[in-house]
Short mmCIF file of C-alpha atoms in Angstrom, two decimals:
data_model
loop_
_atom_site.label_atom_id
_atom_site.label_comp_id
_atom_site.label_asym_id
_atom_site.label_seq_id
_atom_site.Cartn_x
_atom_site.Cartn_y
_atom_site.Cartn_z
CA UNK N 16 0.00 0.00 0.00
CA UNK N 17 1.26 3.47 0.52
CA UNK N 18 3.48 5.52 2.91
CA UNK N 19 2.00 5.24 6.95
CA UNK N 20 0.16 8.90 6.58
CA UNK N 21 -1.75 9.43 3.20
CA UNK N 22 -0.93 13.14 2.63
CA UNK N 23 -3.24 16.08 1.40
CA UNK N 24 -2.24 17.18 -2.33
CA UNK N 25 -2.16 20.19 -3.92
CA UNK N 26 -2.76 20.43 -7.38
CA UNK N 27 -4.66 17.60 -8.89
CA UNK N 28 -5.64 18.22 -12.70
CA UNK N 29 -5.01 16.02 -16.04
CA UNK N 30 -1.96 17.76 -16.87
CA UNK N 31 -0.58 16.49 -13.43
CA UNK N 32 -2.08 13.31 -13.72
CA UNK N 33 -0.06 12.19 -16.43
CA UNK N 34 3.20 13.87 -15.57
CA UNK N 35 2.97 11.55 -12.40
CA UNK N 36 1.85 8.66 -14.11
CA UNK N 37 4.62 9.00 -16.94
CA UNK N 38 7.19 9.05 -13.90
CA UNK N 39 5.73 6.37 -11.75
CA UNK N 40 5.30 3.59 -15.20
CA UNK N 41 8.51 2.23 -15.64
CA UNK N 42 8.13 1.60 -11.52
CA UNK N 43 5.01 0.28 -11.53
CA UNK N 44 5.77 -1.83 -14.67
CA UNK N 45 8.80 -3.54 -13.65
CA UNK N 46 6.65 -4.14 -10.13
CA UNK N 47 4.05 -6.20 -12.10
CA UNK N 48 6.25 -8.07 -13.94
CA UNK N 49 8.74 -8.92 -10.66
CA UNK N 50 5.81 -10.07 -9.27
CA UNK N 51 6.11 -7.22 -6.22
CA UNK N 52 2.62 -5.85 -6.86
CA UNK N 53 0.85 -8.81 -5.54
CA UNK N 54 -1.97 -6.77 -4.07
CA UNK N 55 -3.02 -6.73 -8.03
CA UNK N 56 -1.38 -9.82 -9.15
CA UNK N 57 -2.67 -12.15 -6.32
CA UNK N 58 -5.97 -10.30 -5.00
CA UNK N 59 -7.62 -7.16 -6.88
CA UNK N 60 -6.71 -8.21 -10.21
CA UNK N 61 -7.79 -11.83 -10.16
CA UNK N 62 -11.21 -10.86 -8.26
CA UNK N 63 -12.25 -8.22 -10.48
CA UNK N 64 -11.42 -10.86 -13.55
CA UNK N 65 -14.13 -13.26 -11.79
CA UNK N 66 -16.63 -10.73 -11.47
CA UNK N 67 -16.50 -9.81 -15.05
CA UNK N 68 -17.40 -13.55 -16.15
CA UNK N 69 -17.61 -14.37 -19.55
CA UNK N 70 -16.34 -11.72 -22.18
CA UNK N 71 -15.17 -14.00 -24.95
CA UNK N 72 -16.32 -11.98 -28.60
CA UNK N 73 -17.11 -9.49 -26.71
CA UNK N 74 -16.30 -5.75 -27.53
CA UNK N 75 -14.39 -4.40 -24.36
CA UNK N 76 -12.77 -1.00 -23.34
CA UNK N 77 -10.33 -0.92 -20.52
CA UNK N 78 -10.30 2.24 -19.20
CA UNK N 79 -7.22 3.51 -17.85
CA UNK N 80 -5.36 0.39 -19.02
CA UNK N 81 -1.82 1.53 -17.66
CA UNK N 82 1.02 -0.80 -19.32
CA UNK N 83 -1.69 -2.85 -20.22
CA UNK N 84 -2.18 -5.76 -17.30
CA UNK N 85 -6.30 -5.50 -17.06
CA UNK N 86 -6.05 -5.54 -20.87
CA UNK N 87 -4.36 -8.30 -21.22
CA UNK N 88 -6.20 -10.36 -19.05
CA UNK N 89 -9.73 -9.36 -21.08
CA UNK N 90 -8.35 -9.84 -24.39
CA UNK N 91 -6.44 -13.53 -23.30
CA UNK N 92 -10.32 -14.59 -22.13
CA UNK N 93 -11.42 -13.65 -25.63
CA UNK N 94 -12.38 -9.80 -26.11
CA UNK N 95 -11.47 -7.65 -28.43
CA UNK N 96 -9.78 -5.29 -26.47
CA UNK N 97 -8.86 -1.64 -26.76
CA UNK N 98 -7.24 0.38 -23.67
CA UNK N 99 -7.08 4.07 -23.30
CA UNK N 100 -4.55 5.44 -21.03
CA UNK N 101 -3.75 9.21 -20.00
CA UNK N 102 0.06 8.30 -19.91
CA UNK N 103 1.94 8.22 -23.14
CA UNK N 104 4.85 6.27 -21.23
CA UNK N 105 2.29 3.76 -20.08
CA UNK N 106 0.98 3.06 -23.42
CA UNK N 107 4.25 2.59 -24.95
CA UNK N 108 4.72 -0.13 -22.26
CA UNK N 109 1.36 -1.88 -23.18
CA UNK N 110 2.30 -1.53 -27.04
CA UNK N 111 5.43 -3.11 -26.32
CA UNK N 112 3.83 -6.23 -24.75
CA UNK N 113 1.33 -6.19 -27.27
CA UNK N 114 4.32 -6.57 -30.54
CA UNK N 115 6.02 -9.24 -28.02
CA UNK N 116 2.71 -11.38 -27.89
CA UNK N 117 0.23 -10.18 -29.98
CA UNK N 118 -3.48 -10.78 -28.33
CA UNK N 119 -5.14 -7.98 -30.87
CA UNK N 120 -5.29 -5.05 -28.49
CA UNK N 121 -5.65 -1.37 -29.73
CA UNK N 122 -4.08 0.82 -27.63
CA UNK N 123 -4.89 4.98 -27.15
CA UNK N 124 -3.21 7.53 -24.96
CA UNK N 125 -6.11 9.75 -24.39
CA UNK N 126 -7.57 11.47 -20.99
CA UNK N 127 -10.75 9.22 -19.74
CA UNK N 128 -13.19 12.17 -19.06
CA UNK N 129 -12.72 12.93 -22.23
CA UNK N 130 -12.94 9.12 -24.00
CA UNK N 131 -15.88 9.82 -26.42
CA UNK N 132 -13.45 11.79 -28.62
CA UNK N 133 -11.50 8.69 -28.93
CA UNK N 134 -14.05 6.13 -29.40
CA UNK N 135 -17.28 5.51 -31.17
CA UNK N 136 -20.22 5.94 -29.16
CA UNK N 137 -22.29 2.90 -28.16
CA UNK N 138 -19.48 0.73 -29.77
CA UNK N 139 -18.47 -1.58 -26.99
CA UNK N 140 -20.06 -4.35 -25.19
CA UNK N 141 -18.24 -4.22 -22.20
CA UNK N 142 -15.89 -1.58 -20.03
CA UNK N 143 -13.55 -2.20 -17.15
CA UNK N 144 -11.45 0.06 -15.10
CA UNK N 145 -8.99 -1.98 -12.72
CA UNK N 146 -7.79 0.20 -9.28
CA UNK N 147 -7.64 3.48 -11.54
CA UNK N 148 -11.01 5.64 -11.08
CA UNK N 149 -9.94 7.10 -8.01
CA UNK N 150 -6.58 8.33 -10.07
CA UNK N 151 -9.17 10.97 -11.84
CA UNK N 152 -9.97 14.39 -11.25
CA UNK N 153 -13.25 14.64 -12.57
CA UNK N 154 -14.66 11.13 -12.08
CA UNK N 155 -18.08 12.50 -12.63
CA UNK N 156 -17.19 13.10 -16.41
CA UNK N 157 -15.18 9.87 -16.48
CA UNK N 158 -18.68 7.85 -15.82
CA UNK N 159 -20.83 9.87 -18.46
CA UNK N 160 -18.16 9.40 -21.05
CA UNK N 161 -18.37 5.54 -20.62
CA UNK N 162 -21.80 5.37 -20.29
CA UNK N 163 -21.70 7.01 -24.17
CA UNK N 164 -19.29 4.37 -25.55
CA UNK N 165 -21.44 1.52 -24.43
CA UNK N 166 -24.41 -0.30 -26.38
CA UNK N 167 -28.07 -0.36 -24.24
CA UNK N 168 -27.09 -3.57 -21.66
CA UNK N 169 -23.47 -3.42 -21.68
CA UNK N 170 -21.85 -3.63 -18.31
CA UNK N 171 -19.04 -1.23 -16.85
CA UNK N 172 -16.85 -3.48 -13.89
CA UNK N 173 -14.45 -1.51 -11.98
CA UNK N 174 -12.47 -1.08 -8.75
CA UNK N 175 -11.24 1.73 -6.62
CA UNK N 176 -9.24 1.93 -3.52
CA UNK N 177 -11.95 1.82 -0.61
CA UNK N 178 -13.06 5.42 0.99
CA UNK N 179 -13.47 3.35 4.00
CA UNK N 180 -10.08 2.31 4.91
CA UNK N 181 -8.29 5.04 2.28
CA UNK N 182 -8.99 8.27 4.14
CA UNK N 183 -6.70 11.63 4.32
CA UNK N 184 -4.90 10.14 7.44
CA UNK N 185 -4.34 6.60 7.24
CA UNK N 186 -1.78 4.56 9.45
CA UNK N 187 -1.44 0.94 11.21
CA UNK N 188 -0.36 0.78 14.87
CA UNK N 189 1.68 -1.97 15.34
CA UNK N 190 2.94 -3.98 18.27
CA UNK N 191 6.60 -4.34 19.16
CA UNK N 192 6.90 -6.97 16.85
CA UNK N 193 5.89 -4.62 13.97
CA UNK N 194 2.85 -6.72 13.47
CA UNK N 195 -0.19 -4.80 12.17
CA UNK N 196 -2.77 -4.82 15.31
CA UNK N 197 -5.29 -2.06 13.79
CA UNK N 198 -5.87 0.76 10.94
CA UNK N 199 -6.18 3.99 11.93
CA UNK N 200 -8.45 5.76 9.67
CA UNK N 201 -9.89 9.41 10.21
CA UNK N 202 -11.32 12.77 7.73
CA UNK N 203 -13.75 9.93 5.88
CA UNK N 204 -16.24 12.76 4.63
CA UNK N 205 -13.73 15.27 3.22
CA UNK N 206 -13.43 15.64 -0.31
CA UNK N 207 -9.94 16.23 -1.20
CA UNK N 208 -6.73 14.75 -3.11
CA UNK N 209 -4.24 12.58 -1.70
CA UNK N 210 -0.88 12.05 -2.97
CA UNK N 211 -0.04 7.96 -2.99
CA UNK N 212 3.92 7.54 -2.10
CA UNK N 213 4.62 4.64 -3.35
CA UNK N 214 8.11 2.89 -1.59
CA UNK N 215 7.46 -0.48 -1.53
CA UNK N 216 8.59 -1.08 -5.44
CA UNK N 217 11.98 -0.41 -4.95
CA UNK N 218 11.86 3.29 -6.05
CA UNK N 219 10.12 6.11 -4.34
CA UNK N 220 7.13 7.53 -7.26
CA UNK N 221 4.13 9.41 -6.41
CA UNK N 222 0.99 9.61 -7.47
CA UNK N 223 -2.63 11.34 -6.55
CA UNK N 224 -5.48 10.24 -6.33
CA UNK N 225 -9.55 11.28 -5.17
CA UNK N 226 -10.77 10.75 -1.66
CA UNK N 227 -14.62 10.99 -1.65
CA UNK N 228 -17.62 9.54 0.57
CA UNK N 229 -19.17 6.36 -0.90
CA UNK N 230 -22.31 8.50 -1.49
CA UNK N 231 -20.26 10.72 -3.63
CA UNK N 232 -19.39 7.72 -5.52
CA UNK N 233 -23.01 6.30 -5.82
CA UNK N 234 -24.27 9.89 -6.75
CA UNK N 235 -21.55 10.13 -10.06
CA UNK N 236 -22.69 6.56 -11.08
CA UNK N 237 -26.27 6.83 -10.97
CA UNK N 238 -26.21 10.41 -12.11
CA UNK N 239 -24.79 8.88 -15.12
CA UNK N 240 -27.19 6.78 -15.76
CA UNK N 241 -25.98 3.67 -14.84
CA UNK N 242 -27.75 0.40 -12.70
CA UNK N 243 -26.08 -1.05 -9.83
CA UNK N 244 -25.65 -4.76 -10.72
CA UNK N 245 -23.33 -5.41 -7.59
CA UNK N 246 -21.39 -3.77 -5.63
CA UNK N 247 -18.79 -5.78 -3.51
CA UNK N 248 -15.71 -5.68 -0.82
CA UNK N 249 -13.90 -8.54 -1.07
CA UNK N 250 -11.21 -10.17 0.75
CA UNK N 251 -8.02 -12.46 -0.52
CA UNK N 252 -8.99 -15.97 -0.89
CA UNK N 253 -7.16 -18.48 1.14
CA UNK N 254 -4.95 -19.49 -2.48
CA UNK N 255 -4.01 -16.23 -2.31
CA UNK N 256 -3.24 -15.72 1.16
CA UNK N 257 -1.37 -19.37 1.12
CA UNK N 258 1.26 -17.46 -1.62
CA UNK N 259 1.25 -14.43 -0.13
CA UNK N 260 0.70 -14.24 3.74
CA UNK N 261 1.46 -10.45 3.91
CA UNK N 262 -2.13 -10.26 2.20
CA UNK N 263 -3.26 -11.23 5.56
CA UNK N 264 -3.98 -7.43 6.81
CA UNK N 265 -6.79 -7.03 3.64
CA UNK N 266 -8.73 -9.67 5.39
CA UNK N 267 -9.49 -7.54 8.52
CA UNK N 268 -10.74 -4.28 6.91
CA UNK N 269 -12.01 -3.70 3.30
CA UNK N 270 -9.07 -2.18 1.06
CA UNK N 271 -11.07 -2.23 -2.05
CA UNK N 272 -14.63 -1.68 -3.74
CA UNK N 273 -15.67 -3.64 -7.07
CA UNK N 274 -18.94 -1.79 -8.94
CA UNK N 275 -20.82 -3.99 -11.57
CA UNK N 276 -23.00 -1.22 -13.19
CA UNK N 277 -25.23 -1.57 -16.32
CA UNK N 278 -26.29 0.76 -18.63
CA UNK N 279 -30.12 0.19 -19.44
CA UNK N 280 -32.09 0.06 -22.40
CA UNK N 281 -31.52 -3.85 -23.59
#
């Protein structure tokens, strides 16, 4: 996860946005591939793949696709896939997978709230966003946009970090062992920016990212236009936790939220 003490950011605007995430991709990237983000690779990632189901022939935009894991995943369970990122550096990652083992994914570096310039409207069958609407400053925008690229009945599955247990001060006590004994969480219901430092790949990156109450989030989706299908908080399995025991402290308090949202009209 991040730093102890989640701090307050300053300025918080696409332009920012990817300037950090341009920085932080060649981290986050070799993290992935190293196997160090296990979080995604081991928990978030593989749970978020479940709840999606079957998408083979279907039509699928990955929104906010980074270097391309979520992407990947959709296209090698049989979608045609294309992923829109903000970052230019992390779509050059994602291209390069894509010429080392072609799976038939188009790739666009393009701002999110602003993805109906980039895509058809009501062209795809399915959307996803993995860990990444929380990244974006106006997520309001972000959800109308999708809603336009998707055909009546076409689903929108994504994840964010959990408002719960991601607030502006954020910090485990821990015993004299260093063992985790509780989260300290306070500030739920302000609406601000945090900045994410990110240490535990090996290089110190930052990022920022949204902090906003759960009805905040409910309000953007609906407003929208979107159906709640499910909404879920879900904890490592035990496969999981048997590879990765440092997993352990996401079984105690929710770290993330999945949405399964539908846009009506089928």
């Amino acid at each position: 996860m991040t730093t102890p003490d989640n701090k307050v950011s300053g300025r918080f605007d696409a332009a920012s946005v990817r300037e950090s995430w341009d920085r932080a991709a060649a981290s986050f990237d070799r993290a992935q591939a190293s196997g160090l983000d296990y979080y995604r690779l081991d928990f978030f990632g593989p749970a978020q793949i479940a709840l999606c189901g079957n998408v083979r022939d279907m039509t699928l935009v990955d929104v906010a696709c980074g270097s391309g894991y979520f992407a990947r995943a959709m296209a090698e369970a049989g979608a045609r896939v294309t992923g829109i990122d903000i970052s230019p550096r992390m779509i050059a990652l994602a291209e390069r997978y894509e010429v080392e083992a072609p799976l038939g994914i188009t790739y666009r570096v393009g701002d999110a709230a602003d993805i109906a310039s980039h895509v058809d409207p009501e062209s795809f069958d399915m959307a996803t966003s993995c860990m990444a609407l929380q990244d974006m400053p106006n997520v309001a925008a972000v959800l109308r946009g999708v809603y336009s690229t998707l055909r009546p009945g076409a689903r929108f599955v994504a994840s964010i970090t959990h408002p719960c247990s991601d607030m502006p001060f954020r910090r485990w006590e821990r015993d004299e062992r260093g063992q985790k004994r509780w989260l300290c969480v306070d500030r739920y219901f302000e609406r601000t920016s945090i900045e994410y430092r990110w240490e535990r790949f090996g290089e110190r990156v930052s990022t920022t990212a949204i902090h906003a109450p759960l009805e905040d989030w409910f309000d953007w989706i609906l407003s929208a236009g979107f159906q709640l299908r499910a909404f879920q908080e879900q904890r490592p399995t035990d496969e999981a936790l048997g590879r990765r025991p440092d997993l352990e402290d996401a079984t105690r308090v929710p770290y993330y939220v999945f949405f399964d949202l539908i846009k009506p009209g089928a």
